[in-house]
Amino acid sequence: MKNVRCAKCTKCGREYEALPGITTCACGGILDIEYHYDYIKSVFSRESLARCGDYSMWRYRPFLPVEPDSPPTPLRVGWSPLYRADALAQALGLHTLYIKDDGQNPTASLKDRASAMAVVKAREAGADTIACSSTGNAASSLAGNAAAAGFKTYIFVPSRAPKGKVAQLMIFGATVISVDGSYEDTFELSKAAIDRWGWYNRNAAINPYLSEGKKTVTLEIMEQLHWQVPDYIALSVGDGCTIAGAWKGLKDLYAAGFIDRLPKLISVQAEGCCPLNRAIATGEPWTPMEENTLADSIAVGVPRNADKALAAIRESQGVVVNVSDEEILAAMRLLGRTCGVFGEPAGVTGTAGVRKALELSLIDPDSSVVSVVTGNGLKDTANGIRAAGEPMLVKPEMGALLSAFGARDIRP
Amino acid sequence: MKNVRCAKCTKCGREYEALPGITTCACGGILDIEYHYDYIKSVFSRESLARCGDYSMWRYRPFLPVEPDSPPTPLRVGWSPLYRADALAQALGLHTLYIKDDGQNPTASLKDRASAMAVVKAREAGADTIACSSTGNAASSLAGNAAAAGFKTYIFVPSRAPKGKVAQLMIFGATVISVDGSYEDTFELSKAAIDRWGWYNRNAAINPYLSEGKKTVTLEIMEQLHWQVPDYIALSVGDGCTIAGAWKGLKDLYAAGFIDRLPKLISVQAEGCCPLNRAIATGEPWTPMEENTLADSIAVGVPRNADKALAAIRESQGVVVNVSDEEILAAMRLLGRTCGVFGEPAGVTGTAGVRKALELSLIDPDSSVVSVVTGNGLKDTANGIRAAGEPMLVKPEMGALLSAFGARDIRP
């Protein structure tokens, strides 16, 4: 990998060769992949990218830590649509808003970007089995991408994971262990099992390549915006890996001369589980919180990638904002009705945060904002119904229809 | 529309001007849009298409019945992935198999192609409200595409529609009427309401433009195969509109010189509801059937587009095959485990039919086949779990994990 310099510990600074099976530093710190930007500049530019016919995350290979001869993964991950959301912007009182619908990925979440990367690195490492713990989306994306590439998977999910995500795992043929406990319990059991059986480790933060896959979301956003940098990029935050990856992509583009300034991040967490935003707001080190939110994908009381995430928010001079479950459900309705985008609760939390940040005057209404929808609402239809209600049930007769409309004051 | 000649009745041959609001012929027959292929040839070729940067269904505009100045719909519909499925082909004993995953559309089904077309034609007709009846996917795709484009929708679904599809409708802000009856009852109530209130009609078969949208699936398949025509294209069949549209796309390509031969269609229905396949098999006119299958999207006892569908199957010298619910569930597992593709029951019915057609020696194992997955399994997770089972539940302790593995004979 001529483009990769090393894997460097974010805590002690120790450098490691970027071998495919590396995990964390001897000191316990998270590793970060570092690049030779001069080399990347010599082989990659906006112009060469514009000629690339591969509309998937692999169009950004010069920015990715994979061997030149590593084949891409079978499922088509990335190049999700970026919609200009004028009706929603108007509803929020915001000048310019774009929605990046990353629920439009093969297994219906942004996590496909990380899992596709994990599959490539597992193959480079010579593994045949991959394991992870997850609140759901990392799991289903790993199961799907691994199945398509011929890998076995062992997957640990907390028993609260929504049915849609569990159905995906089972269909993809993973060995699924539903853990009767919290996400933290689930993570610890997966760690013990991975240590015991030597499976390739796709646990976020532990595996430094995953955020490199996730960063393709901001590489795409910037290319889709024709390199016009927005003022803010809003993301829901749980484990911290996604926002860390998003920031890494932006910094890569800046370092390689693809963009000439950096946007600020808007880090959105649920009020019932916001350890990272609390750390930023108080200036204190982060401490664990309970996991009290219906947004299961970001209900992470002990974030695994706190260091990278906090650094990203601070470096970008970002904004932190917490939203209630009611505000999350309202954002589901708003996105559906104005954009035709159905996001899962954690998926729309970023958009809920944009609304809240405007209400709290944390951002200027004249700003331009990109809000990333990180997962599809079909993964969690129970909360979809909770957000939007049940339909009217009528007998198949016009009289019944007229009285149902009358009772609801519907006047066609 | 210089490319469109007229709308012609498939029953009596009467021709109509292709106005945006046309429905059926005075004789009751279904209309079919006819084109000026000489004009299309003069403005469109494989080479001009290869230079098109629009990776959505609208890249085929010269083949589509829309005004030149009609803007495309906001959601990105089409250009779903076509996967070469070697592992699945091997499992089935088939030489060459491709899976077209049309569950990778904005509202997660092939029906987005028809609904995007309906939204464009409704706008051309000056309407502000669109209505339809549907087993689910036409409804959710209409609701999503219409919401994004600023239209109101009234949607009639049978009360058996899966929760995932209903959740989509509600989130997209449709007025949803859940009809306590069969699909036929639902259709008749929607028809009465559309007549009464004058909404734009998105009922399949009634609106002749919808199959023109759906045909983009075969336009894409052929372009993605670099115009190498497969021996067969397999599709699940309910109302008949999808297979009719698929055939129309192939005939368009042939008439305009993009391909030099036509594939045969494999029409797959559920054993419990197969009125069209029964008509082909017996050579008798079709007659209604009960709707006995878990594949809700193709549980159509009174198909609305029987004429076009039967003509398509016959013209292509196609194969008909019926599959049991168990064979549908088995196809869900097979596609998930070998391809990482999670389809809903009706979505995988085409693939179940390929397997059955091989078992019955209806097709040669040396054939090349494209099987279209028409909808995402996340729309119907209850049947996903039914197909693949529940995960093991364990306490967060290694001892509990070891005994759970032992009980299931899992040896990592």
mmCIF file of N, CA, C and O in Angstrom, chain B residues 167-249:
data_model
loop_
_atom_site.group_PDB
_atom_site.id
_atom_site.type_symbol
_atom_site.label_atom_id
_atom_site.label_comp_id
_atom_site.label_asym_id
_atom_site.label_seq_id
_atom_site.Cartn_x
_atom_site.Cartn_y
_atom_site.Cartn_z
ATOM 1 N N ALA B 167 -45.914 1.054 7.450
ATOM 2 C CA ALA B 167 -45.112 2.065 8.145
ATOM 3 C C ALA B 167 -44.566 3.079 7.148
ATOM 4 O O ALA B 167 -44.568 4.291 7.391
ATOM 5 N N GLN B 168 -44.124 2.587 5.989
ATOM 6 C CA GLN B 168 -43.624 3.512 4.967
ATOM 7 C C GLN B 168 -44.704 4.511 4.557
ATOM 8 O O GLN B 168 -44.470 5.712 4.482
ATOM 9 N N LEU B 169 -45.892 4.000 4.287
ATOM 10 C CA LEU B 169 -46.989 4.872 3.844
ATOM 11 C C LEU B 169 -47.267 5.973 4.853
ATOM 12 O O LEU B 169 -47.449 7.146 4.493
ATOM 13 N N MET B 170 -47.332 5.574 6.112
ATOM 14 C CA MET B 170 -47.677 6.542 7.149
ATOM 15 C C MET B 170 -46.574 7.594 7.294
ATOM 16 O O MET B 170 -46.829 8.779 7.446
ATOM 17 N N ILE B 171 -45.323 7.134 7.255
ATOM 18 C CA ILE B 171 -44.194 8.060 7.374
ATOM 19 C C ILE B 171 -44.181 9.051 6.212
ATOM 20 O O ILE B 171 -43.890 10.237 6.394
ATOM 21 N N PHE B 172 -44.530 8.570 5.025
ATOM 22 C CA PHE B 172 -44.515 9.460 3.855
ATOM 23 C C PHE B 172 -45.727 10.387 3.822
ATOM 24 O O PHE B 172 -45.872 11.181 2.880
ATOM 25 N N GLY B 173 -46.588 10.276 4.822
ATOM 26 C CA GLY B 173 -47.676 11.246 4.950
ATOM 27 C C GLY B 173 -48.865 10.986 4.044
ATOM 28 O O GLY B 173 -49.701 11.873 3.830
ATOM 29 N N ALA B 174 -48.982 9.767 3.512
ATOM 30 C CA ALA B 174 -50.154 9.434 2.694
ATOM 31 C C ALA B 174 -51.399 9.345 3.577
ATOM 32 O O ALA B 174 -51.304 9.061 4.772
ATOM 33 N N THR B 175 -52.570 9.603 2.980
ATOM 34 C CA THR B 175 -53.817 9.228 3.633
ATOM 35 C C THR B 175 -54.055 7.764 3.275
ATOM 36 O O THR B 175 -54.262 7.434 2.105
ATOM 37 N N VAL B 176 -53.986 6.908 4.278
ATOM 38 C CA VAL B 176 -53.983 5.465 4.029
ATOM 39 C C VAL B 176 -55.305 4.853 4.458
ATOM 40 O O VAL B 176 -55.730 5.039 5.605
ATOM 41 N N ILE B 177 -55.947 4.157 3.536
ATOM 42 C CA ILE B 177 -57.182 3.453 3.825
ATOM 43 C C ILE B 177 -56.889 1.963 3.792
ATOM 44 O O ILE B 177 -56.607 1.394 2.736
ATOM 45 N N SER B 178 -56.905 1.359 4.972
ATOM 46 C CA SER B 178 -56.654 -0.073 5.083
ATOM 47 C C SER B 178 -57.999 -0.779 4.916
ATOM 48 O O SER B 178 -58.903 -0.589 5.721
ATOM 49 N N VAL B 179 -58.134 -1.555 3.838
ATOM 50 C CA VAL B 179 -59.437 -2.119 3.486
ATOM 51 C C VAL B 179 -59.569 -3.539 4.033
ATOM 52 O O VAL B 179 -58.728 -4.405 3.759
ATOM 53 N N ASP B 180 -60.630 -3.732 4.805
ATOM 54 C CA ASP B 180 -60.902 -5.021 5.429
ATOM 55 C C ASP B 180 -61.493 -5.955 4.372
ATOM 56 O O ASP B 180 -62.702 -6.205 4.346
ATOM 57 N N GLY B 181 -60.643 -6.460 3.462
ATOM 58 C CA GLY B 181 -61.125 -7.314 2.377
ATOM 59 C C GLY B 181 -59.961 -7.779 1.525
ATOM 60 O O GLY B 181 -58.793 -7.636 1.906
ATOM 61 N N SER B 182 -60.268 -8.345 0.364
ATOM 62 C CA SER B 182 -59.235 -8.876 -0.532
ATOM 63 C C SER B 182 -58.615 -7.740 -1.359
ATOM 64 O O SER B 182 -59.046 -6.581 -1.288
ATOM 65 N N TYR B 183 -57.622 -8.079 -2.165
ATOM 66 C CA TYR B 183 -57.042 -7.087 -3.067
ATOM 67 C C TYR B 183 -58.102 -6.598 -4.055
ATOM 68 O O TYR B 183 -58.182 -5.409 -4.373
ATOM 69 N N GLU B 184 -58.943 -7.526 -4.517
ATOM 70 C CA GLU B 184 -60.006 -7.170 -5.450
ATOM 71 C C GLU B 184 -60.970 -6.136 -4.811
ATOM 72 O O GLU B 184 -61.331 -5.136 -5.438
ATOM 73 N N ASP B 185 -61.360 -6.371 -3.559
ATOM 74 C CA ASP B 185 -62.209 -5.407 -2.837
ATOM 75 C C ASP B 185 -61.519 -4.046 -2.746
ATOM 76 O O ASP B 185 -62.134 -2.990 -2.911
ATOM 77 N N THR B 186 -60.226 -4.105 -2.450
ATOM 78 C CA THR B 186 -59.439 -2.883 -2.272
ATOM 79 C C THR B 186 -59.395 -2.092 -3.574
ATOM 80 O O THR B 186 -59.590 -0.865 -3.596
ATOM 81 N N PHE B 187 -59.149 -2.805 -4.653
ATOM 82 C CA PHE B 187 -59.095 -2.176 -5.970
ATOM 83 C C PHE B 187 -60.432 -1.512 -6.306
ATOM 84 O O PHE B 187 -60.474 -0.362 -6.770
ATOM 85 N N GLU B 188 -61.535 -2.207 -6.072
ATOM 86 C CA GLU B 188 -62.849 -1.664 -6.436
ATOM 87 C C GLU B 188 -63.173 -0.410 -5.613
ATOM 88 O O GLU B 188 -63.735 0.555 -6.146
ATOM 89 N N LEU B 189 -62.806 -0.421 -4.337
ATOM 90 C CA LEU B 189 -63.073 0.776 -3.523
ATOM 91 C C LEU B 189 -62.226 1.949 -4.006
ATOM 92 O O LEU B 189 -62.706 3.087 -4.098
ATOM 93 N N SER B 190 -60.977 1.674 -4.356
ATOM 94 C CA SER B 190 -60.116 2.763 -4.849
ATOM 95 C C SER B 190 -60.669 3.321 -6.158
ATOM 96 O O SER B 190 -60.665 4.536 -6.384
ATOM 97 N N LYS B 191 -61.177 2.446 -7.007
ATOM 98 C CA LYS B 191 -61.726 2.866 -8.294
ATOM 99 C C LYS B 191 -62.921 3.801 -8.073
ATOM 100 O O LYS B 191 -63.031 4.875 -8.701
ATOM 101 N N ALA B 192 -63.789 3.409 -7.171
ATOM 102 C CA ALA B 192 -64.966 4.235 -6.882
ATOM 103 C C ALA B 192 -64.553 5.605 -6.343
ATOM 104 O O ALA B 192 -65.109 6.646 -6.717
ATOM 105 N N ALA B 193 -63.536 5.599 -5.466
ATOM 106 C CA ALA B 193 -63.097 6.865 -4.863
ATOM 107 C C ALA B 193 -62.404 7.754 -5.905
ATOM 108 O O ALA B 193 -62.605 8.981 -5.925
ATOM 109 N N ILE B 194 -61.611 7.148 -6.780
ATOM 110 C CA ILE B 194 -60.923 7.924 -7.820
ATOM 111 C C ILE B 194 -61.957 8.531 -8.774
ATOM 112 O O ILE B 194 -61.859 9.704 -9.160
ATOM 113 N N ASP B 195 -62.967 7.745 -9.127
ATOM 114 C CA ASP B 195 -64.047 8.270 -9.983
ATOM 115 C C ASP B 195 -64.744 9.441 -9.291
ATOM 116 O O ASP B 195 -65.053 10.459 -9.914
ATOM 117 N N ARG B 196 -64.975 9.310 -8.021
ATOM 118 C CA ARG B 196 -65.731 10.318 -7.289
ATOM 119 C C ARG B 196 -64.961 11.628 -7.135
ATOM 120 O O ARG B 196 -65.520 12.709 -7.299
ATOM 121 N N TRP B 197 -63.646 11.516 -6.804
ATOM 122 C CA TRP B 197 -62.917 12.743 -6.479
ATOM 123 C C TRP B 197 -61.941 13.206 -7.588
ATOM 124 O O TRP B 197 -61.303 14.246 -7.441
ATOM 125 N N GLY B 198 -61.806 12.423 -8.640
ATOM 126 C CA GLY B 198 -60.998 12.872 -9.777
ATOM 127 C C GLY B 198 -59.498 12.931 -9.534
ATOM 128 O O GLY B 198 -58.786 13.701 -10.177
ATOM 129 N N TRP B 199 -59.003 12.097 -8.626
ATOM 130 C CA TRP B 199 -57.551 12.070 -8.383
ATOM 131 C C TRP B 199 -56.822 11.482 -9.589
ATOM 132 O O TRP B 199 -57.395 10.684 -10.345
ATOM 133 N N TYR B 200 -55.542 11.797 -9.724
ATOM 134 C CA TYR B 200 -54.733 11.136 -10.752
ATOM 135 C C TYR B 200 -54.604 9.651 -10.378
ATOM 136 O O TYR B 200 -54.301 9.320 -9.224
ATOM 137 N N ASN B 201 -54.803 8.788 -11.351
ATOM 138 C CA ASN B 201 -54.950 7.353 -11.104
ATOM 139 C C ASN B 201 -53.635 6.606 -11.334
ATOM 140 O O ASN B 201 -53.146 6.533 -12.460
ATOM 141 N N ARG B 202 -53.086 6.044 -10.272
ATOM 142 C CA ARG B 202 -51.848 5.272 -10.410
ATOM 143 C C ARG B 202 -52.142 3.772 -10.293
ATOM 144 O O ARG B 202 -51.273 2.978 -9.982
ATOM 145 N N ASN B 203 -53.344 3.382 -10.591
ATOM 146 C CA ASN B 203 -53.601 1.946 -10.546
ATOM 147 C C ASN B 203 -52.944 1.257 -11.735
ATOM 148 O O ASN B 203 -53.120 1.652 -12.881
ATOM 149 N N ALA B 204 -52.191 0.217 -11.415
ATOM 150 C CA ALA B 204 -51.474 -0.516 -12.455
ATOM 151 C C ALA B 204 -52.486 -1.071 -13.450
ATOM 152 O O ALA B 204 -53.608 -1.391 -13.097
ATOM 153 N N ALA B 205 -52.073 -1.160 -14.702
ATOM 154 C CA ALA B 205 -52.897 -1.624 -15.825
ATOM 155 C C ALA B 205 -53.870 -0.536 -16.280
ATOM 156 O O ALA B 205 -54.017 -0.296 -17.475
ATOM 157 N N ILE B 206 -54.543 0.134 -15.364
ATOM 158 C CA ILE B 206 -55.445 1.219 -15.750
ATOM 159 C C ILE B 206 -54.624 2.357 -16.361
ATOM 160 O O ILE B 206 -54.970 2.912 -17.391
ATOM 161 N N ASN B 207 -53.559 2.716 -15.693
ATOM 162 C CA ASN B 207 -52.678 3.783 -16.165
ATOM 163 C C ASN B 207 -51.616 3.165 -17.090
ATOM 164 O O ASN B 207 -50.778 2.379 -16.631
ATOM 165 N N PRO B 208 -51.636 3.490 -18.381
ATOM 166 C CA PRO B 208 -50.744 2.794 -19.317
ATOM 167 C C PRO B 208 -49.283 3.199 -19.198
ATOM 168 O O PRO B 208 -48.418 2.581 -19.813
ATOM 169 N N TYR B 209 -48.998 4.269 -18.437
ATOM 170 C CA TYR B 209 -47.611 4.737 -18.346
ATOM 171 C C TYR B 209 -46.773 3.931 -17.349
ATOM 172 O O TYR B 209 -45.551 3.969 -17.389
ATOM 173 N N LEU B 210 -47.455 3.230 -16.455
ATOM 174 C CA LEU B 210 -46.718 2.586 -15.369
ATOM 175 C C LEU B 210 -45.794 1.482 -15.882
ATOM 176 O O LEU B 210 -44.639 1.389 -15.456
ATOM 177 N N SER B 211 -46.296 0.668 -16.802
ATOM 178 C CA SER B 211 -45.412 -0.405 -17.296
ATOM 179 C C SER B 211 -44.259 0.188 -18.105
ATOM 180 O O SER B 211 -43.198 -0.438 -18.228
ATOM 181 N N GLU B 212 -44.461 1.395 -18.627
ATOM 182 C CA GLU B 212 -43.351 2.084 -19.310
ATOM 183 C C GLU B 212 -42.245 2.457 -18.316
ATOM 184 O O GLU B 212 -41.065 2.472 -18.663
ATOM 185 N N GLY B 213 -42.641 2.790 -17.099
ATOM 186 C CA GLY B 213 -41.629 3.012 -16.055
ATOM 187 C C GLY B 213 -40.946 1.708 -15.683
ATOM 188 O O GLY B 213 -39.727 1.628 -15.578
ATOM 189 N N LYS B 214 -41.772 0.679 -15.503
ATOM 190 C CA LYS B 214 -41.213 -0.605 -15.069
ATOM 191 C C LYS B 214 -40.258 -1.199 -16.094
ATOM 192 O O LYS B 214 -39.347 -1.944 -15.743
ATOM 193 N N LYS B 215 -40.477 -0.876 -17.359
ATOM 194 C CA LYS B 215 -39.628 -1.490 -18.386
ATOM 195 C C LYS B 215 -38.173 -1.083 -18.232
ATOM 196 O O LYS B 215 -37.281 -1.751 -18.766
ATOM 197 N N THR B 216 -37.920 0.002 -17.496
ATOM 198 C CA THR B 216 -36.519 0.416 -17.338
ATOM 199 C C THR B 216 -35.688 -0.670 -16.659
ATOM 200 O O THR B 216 -34.461 -0.670 -16.777
ATOM 201 N N VAL B 217 -36.349 -1.608 -15.948
ATOM 202 C CA VAL B 217 -35.557 -2.665 -15.305
ATOM 203 C C VAL B 217 -34.860 -3.531 -16.351
ATOM 204 O O VAL B 217 -33.690 -3.914 -16.164
ATOM 205 N N THR B 218 -35.520 -3.818 -17.465
ATOM 206 C CA THR B 218 -34.829 -4.633 -18.485
ATOM 207 C C THR B 218 -33.907 -3.776 -19.350
ATOM 208 O O THR B 218 -32.886 -4.274 -19.833
ATOM 209 N N LEU B 219 -34.236 -2.497 -19.520
ATOM 210 C CA LEU B 219 -33.279 -1.621 -20.213
ATOM 211 C C LEU B 219 -31.947 -1.635 -19.454
ATOM 212 O O LEU B 219 -30.867 -1.775 -20.046
ATOM 213 N N GLU B 220 -32.046 -1.512 -18.139
ATOM 214 C CA GLU B 220 -30.834 -1.521 -17.313
ATOM 215 C C GLU B 220 -30.102 -2.847 -17.369
ATOM 216 O O GLU B 220 -28.871 -2.893 -17.481
ATOM 217 N N ILE B 221 -30.856 -3.926 -17.211
ATOM 218 C CA ILE B 221 -30.220 -5.258 -17.229
ATOM 219 C C ILE B 221 -29.392 -5.419 -18.494
ATOM 220 O O ILE B 221 -28.233 -5.829 -18.453
ATOM 221 N N MET B 222 -29.979 -5.051 -19.617
ATOM 222 C CA MET B 222 -29.269 -5.257 -20.882
ATOM 223 C C MET B 222 -28.045 -4.350 -20.977
ATOM 224 O O MET B 222 -26.985 -4.780 -21.449
ATOM 225 N N GLU B 223 -28.164 -3.115 -20.526
ATOM 226 C CA GLU B 223 -26.980 -2.235 -20.551
ATOM 227 C C GLU B 223 -25.907 -2.770 -19.589
ATOM 228 O O GLU B 223 -24.717 -2.783 -19.930
ATOM 229 N N GLN B 224 -26.338 -3.234 -18.400
ATOM 230 C CA GLN B 224 -25.363 -3.747 -17.424
ATOM 231 C C GLN B 224 -24.689 -5.025 -17.923
ATOM 232 O O GLN B 224 -23.559 -5.322 -17.530
ATOM 233 N N LEU B 225 -25.369 -5.762 -18.778
ATOM 234 C CA LEU B 225 -24.760 -6.966 -19.391
ATOM 235 C C LEU B 225 -24.016 -6.623 -20.681
ATOM 236 O O LEU B 225 -23.637 -7.531 -21.432
ATOM 237 N N HIS B 226 -23.818 -5.344 -20.933
ATOM 238 C CA HIS B 226 -23.136 -4.900 -22.155
ATOM 239 C C HIS B 226 -23.813 -5.475 -23.399
ATOM 240 O O HIS B 226 -23.139 -5.884 -24.345
ATOM 241 N N TRP B 227 -25.155 -5.532 -23.341
ATOM 242 C CA TRP B 227 -25.993 -5.916 -24.483
ATOM 243 C C TRP B 227 -25.835 -7.375 -24.885
ATOM 244 O O TRP B 227 -26.255 -7.764 -25.965
ATOM 245 N N GLN B 228 -25.242 -8.197 -23.988
ATOM 246 C CA GLN B 228 -25.189 -9.641 -24.231
ATOM 247 C C GLN B 228 -26.494 -10.230 -23.707
ATOM 248 O O GLN B 228 -26.725 -10.257 -22.498
ATOM 249 N N VAL B 229 -27.326 -10.704 -24.572
ATOM 250 C CA VAL B 229 -28.672 -11.143 -24.200
ATOM 251 C C VAL B 229 -28.615 -12.497 -23.480
ATOM 252 O O VAL B 229 -28.048 -13.450 -24.012
ATOM 253 N N PRO B 230 -29.211 -12.593 -22.270
ATOM 254 C CA PRO B 230 -29.243 -13.896 -21.592
ATOM 255 C C PRO B 230 -30.305 -14.789 -22.240
ATOM 256 O O PRO B 230 -31.126 -14.322 -23.028
ATOM 257 N N ASP B 231 -30.284 -16.072 -21.876
ATOM 258 C CA ASP B 231 -31.314 -16.976 -22.409
ATOM 259 C C ASP B 231 -32.671 -16.700 -21.768
ATOM 260 O O ASP B 231 -33.697 -16.767 -22.435
ATOM 261 N N TYR B 232 -32.667 -16.396 -20.461
ATOM 262 C CA TYR B 232 -33.929 -16.217 -19.728
ATOM 263 C C TYR B 232 -33.863 -15.016 -18.782
ATOM 264 O O TYR B 232 -32.801 -14.700 -18.242
ATOM 265 N N ILE B 233 -35.024 -14.415 -18.581
ATOM 266 C CA ILE B 233 -35.181 -13.456 -17.489
ATOM 267 C C ILE B 233 -36.365 -13.940 -16.639
ATOM 268 O O ILE B 233 -37.468 -14.146 -17.173
ATOM 269 N N ALA B 234 -36.106 -14.147 -15.352
ATOM 270 C CA ALA B 234 -37.122 -14.708 -14.452
ATOM 271 C C ALA B 234 -37.723 -13.621 -13.579
ATOM 272 O O ALA B 234 -36.999 -12.811 -12.992
ATOM 273 N N LEU B 235 -39.048 -13.633 -13.490
ATOM 274 C CA LEU B 235 -39.754 -12.612 -12.712
ATOM 275 C C LEU B 235 -40.915 -13.230 -11.952
ATOM 276 O O LEU B 235 -41.605 -14.120 -12.470
ATOM 277 N N SER B 236 -41.178 -12.726 -10.760
ATOM 278 C CA SER B 236 -42.397 -13.085 -10.050
ATOM 279 C C SER B 236 -43.554 -12.314 -10.684
ATOM 280 O O SER B 236 -43.374 -11.188 -11.155
ATOM 281 N N VAL B 237 -44.721 -12.932 -10.694
ATOM 282 C CA VAL B 237 -45.859 -12.345 -11.399
ATOM 283 C C VAL B 237 -47.097 -12.311 -10.507
ATOM 284 O O VAL B 237 -47.465 -13.325 -9.908
ATOM 285 N N GLY B 238 -47.684 -11.125 -10.375
ATOM 286 C CA GLY B 238 -48.940 -10.974 -9.645
ATOM 287 C C GLY B 238 -49.979 -10.376 -10.579
ATOM 288 O O GLY B 238 -50.643 -11.075 -11.339
ATOM 289 N N ASP B 239 -50.055 -9.036 -10.546
ATOM 290 C CA ASP B 239 -50.969 -8.294 -11.397
ATOM 291 C C ASP B 239 -50.640 -8.445 -12.892
ATOM 292 O O ASP B 239 -51.488 -8.240 -13.744
ATOM 293 N N GLY B 240 -49.409 -8.749 -13.198
ATOM 294 C CA GLY B 240 -48.982 -8.918 -14.584
ATOM 295 C C GLY B 240 -48.269 -7.707 -15.163
ATOM 296 O O GLY B 240 -47.714 -7.768 -16.261
ATOM 297 N N CYS B 241 -48.292 -6.596 -14.433
ATOM 298 C CA CYS B 241 -47.722 -5.358 -14.986
ATOM 299 C C CYS B 241 -46.206 -5.403 -15.093
ATOM 300 O O CYS B 241 -45.635 -4.853 -16.032
ATOM 301 N N THR B 242 -45.575 -6.038 -14.127
ATOM 302 C CA THR B 242 -44.115 -6.035 -14.125
ATOM 303 C C THR B 242 -43.563 -6.864 -15.273
ATOM 304 O O THR B 242 -42.674 -6.408 -16.012
ATOM 305 N N ILE B 243 -44.102 -8.061 -15.453
ATOM 306 C CA ILE B 243 -43.581 -8.896 -16.542
ATOM 307 C C ILE B 243 -43.928 -8.275 -17.895
ATOM 308 O O ILE B 243 -43.133 -8.326 -18.834
ATOM 309 N N ALA B 244 -45.095 -7.616 -17.968
ATOM 310 C CA ALA B 244 -45.456 -6.934 -19.222
ATOM 311 C C ALA B 244 -44.491 -5.786 -19.496
ATOM 312 O O ALA B 244 -44.038 -5.599 -20.635
ATOM 313 N N GLY B 245 -44.155 -5.054 -18.455
ATOM 314 C CA GLY B 245 -43.211 -3.948 -18.613
ATOM 315 C C GLY B 245 -41.824 -4.456 -18.986
ATOM 316 O O GLY B 245 -41.151 -3.897 -19.855
ATOM 317 N N ALA B 246 -41.401 -5.524 -18.327
ATOM 318 C CA ALA B 246 -40.080 -6.092 -18.614
ATOM 319 C C ALA B 246 -39.983 -6.489 -20.088
ATOM 320 O O ALA B 246 -38.976 -6.231 -20.754
ATOM 321 N N TRP B 247 -41.040 -7.100 -20.581
ATOM 322 C CA TRP B 247 -41.047 -7.533 -21.990
ATOM 323 C C TRP B 247 -41.054 -6.335 -22.926
ATOM 324 O O TRP B 247 -40.363 -6.308 -23.943
ATOM 325 N N LYS B 248 -41.811 -5.302 -22.558
ATOM 326 C CA LYS B 248 -41.865 -4.093 -23.378
ATOM 327 C C LYS B 248 -40.479 -3.479 -23.524
ATOM 328 O O LYS B 248 -40.082 -3.062 -24.624
ATOM 329 N N GLY B 249 -39.720 -3.441 -22.448
ATOM 330 C CA GLY B 249 -38.369 -2.890 -22.508
ATOM 331 C C GLY B 249 -37.492 -3.675 -23.464
ATOM 332 O O GLY B 249 -36.716 -3.110 -24.255
#
